[in-house]
Coordinates of C-alpha atoms in Angstrom, one line a residue:
Chain A
X20 CA 59.7 178.9 1.2
X21 CA 57.6 176.7 -1.0
X22 CA 58.4 176.3 -4.7
X23 CA 57.8 174.1 -7.7
X24 CA 60.2 173.7 -10.6
X25 CA 59.1 172.0 -13.8
X26 CA 60.9 171.6 -17.1
X27 CA 60.5 174.4 -19.5
X28 CA 58.8 173.8 -22.8
X29 CA 57.7 173.7 -25.3
X30 CA 57.8 169.9 -25.6
X31 CA 57.0 168.8 -29.1
X32 CA 56.4 165.1 -29.8
X33 CA 54.6 162.8 -32.2
X34 CA 51.4 161.0 -31.6
X35 CA 51.8 157.7 -29.6
X36 CA 55.1 158.9 -28.2
X37 CA 56.0 158.7 -24.5
X38 CA 55.6 161.9 -22.5
X39 CA 57.5 162.8 -19.3
X40 CA 57.3 166.2 -17.7
X41 CA 59.6 166.6 -14.7
X42 CA 58.5 168.3 -11.5
X43 CA 60.4 168.8 -8.3
X44 CA 59.4 170.8 -5.3
X45 CA 60.6 172.4 -2.1
X46 CA 58.2 172.6 0.8
X47 CA 57.9 172.4 4.5
X48 CA 56.4 169.2 5.8
X49 CA 54.5 166.9 3.5
X50 CA 52.5 168.7 0.9
X51 CA 49.8 167.5 -1.4
X52 CA 50.9 167.4 -5.0
X53 CA 48.9 168.2 -8.1
X54 CA 49.0 168.3 -11.9
X55 CA 46.7 170.8 -13.5
X56 CA 46.1 171.1 -17.3
X57 CA 45.0 174.0 -19.4
X58 CA 43.7 173.0 -22.9
X59 CA 43.6 175.7 -25.5
X60 CA 40.8 178.2 -24.8
X61 CA 39.8 176.5 -21.5
X62 CA 40.4 177.0 -17.8
X63 CA 42.7 175.0 -15.5
X64 CA 41.5 171.5 -14.8
X65 CA 42.7 169.2 -12.1
X66 CA 44.4 166.3 -13.9
X67 CA 45.5 164.2 -10.9
X68 CA 46.8 164.5 -7.4
X69 CA 48.6 162.6 -4.6
X70 CA 48.4 163.4 -0.9
X71 CA 51.2 161.4 0.6
X72 CA 54.5 159.7 -0.2
X73 CA 54.4 156.8 -2.7
X74 CA 50.8 157.6 -3.7
X75 CA 50.2 157.4 -7.4
X76 CA 47.8 159.7 -9.0
X77 CA 46.3 158.7 -12.4
X78 CA 43.7 160.0 -14.8
X79 CA 43.2 159.9 -18.6
X80 CA 46.2 157.7 -19.1
X81 CA 48.5 160.1 -17.2
X82 CA 50.3 159.0 -14.0
X83 CA 52.5 160.7 -11.4
X84 CA 54.1 159.2 -8.3
X85 CA 54.8 161.2 -5.1
X86 CA 58.5 160.6 -4.4
X87 CA 59.4 162.0 -1.1
X88 CA 63.1 160.9 -1.3
X89 CA 63.6 162.9 -4.5
X90 CA 60.9 165.5 -3.8
X91 CA 59.5 164.9 -7.2
X92 CA 56.2 164.3 -8.9
X93 CA 56.9 163.6 -12.6
X94 CA 54.0 163.4 -15.0
X95 CA 54.0 160.5 -17.5
X96 CA 51.9 159.2 -20.3
X97 CA 52.7 156.2 -22.4
X98 CA 51.1 157.1 -25.6
X99 CA 50.0 160.7 -26.2
X100 CA 47.3 161.9 -28.6
X101 CA 46.9 165.2 -30.4
X102 CA 44.2 166.1 -27.9
X103 CA 46.8 166.0 -25.1
X104 CA 48.3 169.3 -26.5
X105 CA 48.0 171.7 -23.6
X106 CA 49.9 173.5 -20.9
X107 CA 50.6 171.4 -17.8
X108 CA 51.2 172.8 -14.4
X109 CA 52.6 171.1 -11.4
X110 CA 51.5 172.5 -8.0
X111 CA 51.7 171.8 -4.3
X112 CA 49.6 172.6 -1.3
X113 CA 51.5 172.5 2.0
X114 CA 49.6 171.1 5.0
X115 CA 49.9 174.4 6.9
X116 CA 48.9 176.7 4.0
X117 CA 45.2 176.0 4.1
X118 CA 44.1 175.9 0.5
X119 CA 46.8 178.0 -1.1
X120 CA 48.4 176.4 -4.1
X121 CA 52.0 177.0 -5.3
X122 CA 52.5 176.4 -9.0
X123 CA 55.4 175.7 -11.3
X124 CA 55.9 177.7 -14.4
X125 CA 53.9 175.4 -16.7
X126 CA 55.1 173.2 -19.6
X127 CA 53.5 173.6 -23.0
X128 CA 53.1 170.3 -24.8
X129 CA 52.4 170.0 -28.5
X130 CA 51.5 166.7 -30.0
X131 CA 51.8 166.4 -33.8
X132 CA 49.9 163.9 -35.8
Chain B
X14 CA 26.1 172.1 -12.2
X15 CA 27.8 175.2 -13.5
X16 CA 31.5 175.6 -13.0
X17 CA 33.4 178.7 -11.9
X18 CA 32.5 181.5 -14.4
X19 CA 34.5 184.6 -15.0
X20 CA 33.8 187.8 -16.9
X21 CA 35.1 189.3 -19.1
X22 CA 37.0 186.6 -20.8
X23 CA 39.2 189.1 -22.5
X24 CA 39.8 192.8 -21.8
X25 CA 42.1 195.3 -23.5
X26 CA 42.5 198.6 -21.6
X27 CA 44.9 201.6 -21.7
X28 CA 47.4 202.2 -19.0
X29 CA 45.8 204.3 -16.2
X30 CA 42.3 203.0 -16.8
X31 CA 40.3 200.8 -14.5
X32 CA 39.2 197.2 -15.0
X33 CA 36.9 195.1 -12.9
X34 CA 36.9 191.4 -13.2
X35 CA 34.0 189.3 -11.9
X36 CA 34.0 185.7 -10.7
X37 CA 31.0 183.5 -9.9
X38 CA 32.1 180.5 -7.9
X39 CA 30.4 177.1 -7.9
X40 CA 27.2 177.3 -6.0
X41 CA 27.7 176.4 -2.3
X42 CA 31.4 176.9 -2.3
X43 CA 32.5 179.0 0.6
X44 CA 36.1 179.3 -0.5
X45 CA 37.0 181.6 -3.4
X46 CA 40.5 182.3 -4.6
X47 CA 42.1 184.7 -7.1
X48 CA 45.3 183.7 -8.9
X49 CA 47.1 185.3 -11.8
X50 CA 49.7 184.4 -14.4
X51 CA 51.6 187.2 -15.9
X52 CA 53.9 187.1 -19.0
X53 CA 54.1 183.3 -19.2
X54 CA 55.4 183.0 -15.7
X55 CA 54.1 180.8 -12.9
X56 CA 50.5 181.1 -11.6
X57 CA 50.6 183.0 -8.4
X58 CA 48.2 183.2 -5.5
X59 CA 46.6 186.6 -4.9
X60 CA 44.0 186.1 -2.2
X61 CA 41.5 183.8 -0.6
X62 CA 38.0 184.5 0.7
X63 CA 36.0 182.4 3.1
X64 CA 32.5 183.5 2.4
X65 CA 32.7 187.3 2.5
X66 CA 35.9 187.5 4.7
X67 CA 39.4 187.8 3.4
X68 CA 41.2 184.8 4.8
X69 CA 44.6 185.5 3.2
X70 CA 45.5 188.4 0.9
X71 CA 49.3 187.9 1.1
X72 CA 49.6 187.6 -2.6
X73 CA 48.0 191.0 -3.6
X74 CA 50.8 192.9 -5.4
X75 CA 49.9 196.4 -4.3
X76 CA 47.1 198.7 -3.4
X77 CA 46.0 199.2 -7.0
X78 CA 44.3 195.8 -6.6
X79 CA 41.0 195.6 -4.6
X80 CA 39.0 192.4 -4.2
X81 CA 35.6 192.2 -2.8
X82 CA 33.0 189.4 -2.1
X83 CA 29.9 191.1 -0.8
X84 CA 27.4 188.7 0.5
X85 CA 29.7 185.8 0.2
X86 CA 28.6 184.9 -3.4
X87 CA 30.4 186.4 -6.4
X88 CA 33.6 188.3 -6.2
X89 CA 35.1 191.2 -8.1
X90 CA 38.8 192.1 -8.6
X91 CA 39.4 195.7 -9.5
X92 CA 42.6 197.1 -10.9
X93 CA 42.9 200.9 -10.6
X94 CA 44.9 202.3 -12.2
X95 CA 46.1 199.6 -14.5
X96 CA 49.8 199.3 -15.4
X97 CA 51.5 197.5 -18.2
X98 CA 52.9 194.8 -15.9
X99 CA 49.3 193.9 -14.8
X100 CA 48.8 192.2 -18.2
X101 CA 48.2 188.5 -17.8
X102 CA 45.5 185.9 -17.0
X103 CA 43.5 186.2 -13.9
X104 CA 42.1 183.0 -12.6
X105 CA 39.3 182.6 -10.1
X106 CA 38.8 179.3 -8.2
X107 CA 36.5 177.9 -5.6
X108 CA 36.2 175.0 -3.3
X109 CA 33.8 173.6 -0.6
X110 CA 34.1 174.6 3.0
X111 CA 37.2 173.5 4.9
X112 CA 40.6 172.5 3.7
X113 CA 41.7 169.7 1.5
X114 CA 38.9 169.8 -1.0
X115 CA 39.4 170.0 -4.7
X116 CA 39.9 173.5 -6.0
X117 CA 38.0 174.2 -9.3
X118 CA 39.3 176.9 -11.6
X119 CA 37.5 179.1 -14.1
X120 CA 38.7 179.8 -17.6
X121 CA 40.4 182.9 -16.6
X122 CA 40.1 186.6 -17.6
X123 CA 42.8 187.7 -20.1
X124 CA 43.8 191.2 -19.4
X125 CA 46.0 193.3 -21.7
X126 CA 47.1 196.7 -20.7
X127 CA 48.4 198.9 -23.5

């Protein structure tokens, strides 16, 4: 079946530090891959996505590259801010699953000033 | 344009009681989804409506959960009777007609069963 595994948190780091959140997946075929973010008190927001191998999604300074050979979609940001404190979810949507998303467990990130 | 709205934002009920969650999708979105996250675990799919029809309800945990979308606009998710393990966040989402379109989520309804 389809599954997403992401590193457990919480991840605590200082402002301007480099952030990496690992995400690997198992899926049939070639899924689309997503990162969603949930800021405190808010709903899930799409952060970035990639729909085919070697695609790079980027938004708000975050990047993730679809790596088919390692079935990974790691999220990175070069210099985090306090406002990046949130829970980050990696997700996939297999081509045959219509619009159904499969999520990872979420990684809480806390950025301290 | 208004986003996906959910009501109530928080609800605390006793075991055995009934709770009804409501979701208003983005105007014009035919696809409506329910997901939930219980006890800090992963977010799991519950079901998918296309207009008023249930396209996929494979994620519904048991028959204590009933989802409706009369008229193809807003949707309700009723839990009756609620159990302790139903506590969690229930997310509604919507997207435009067809597949491959961006799915927009609401802020979630936080349910606590005591």
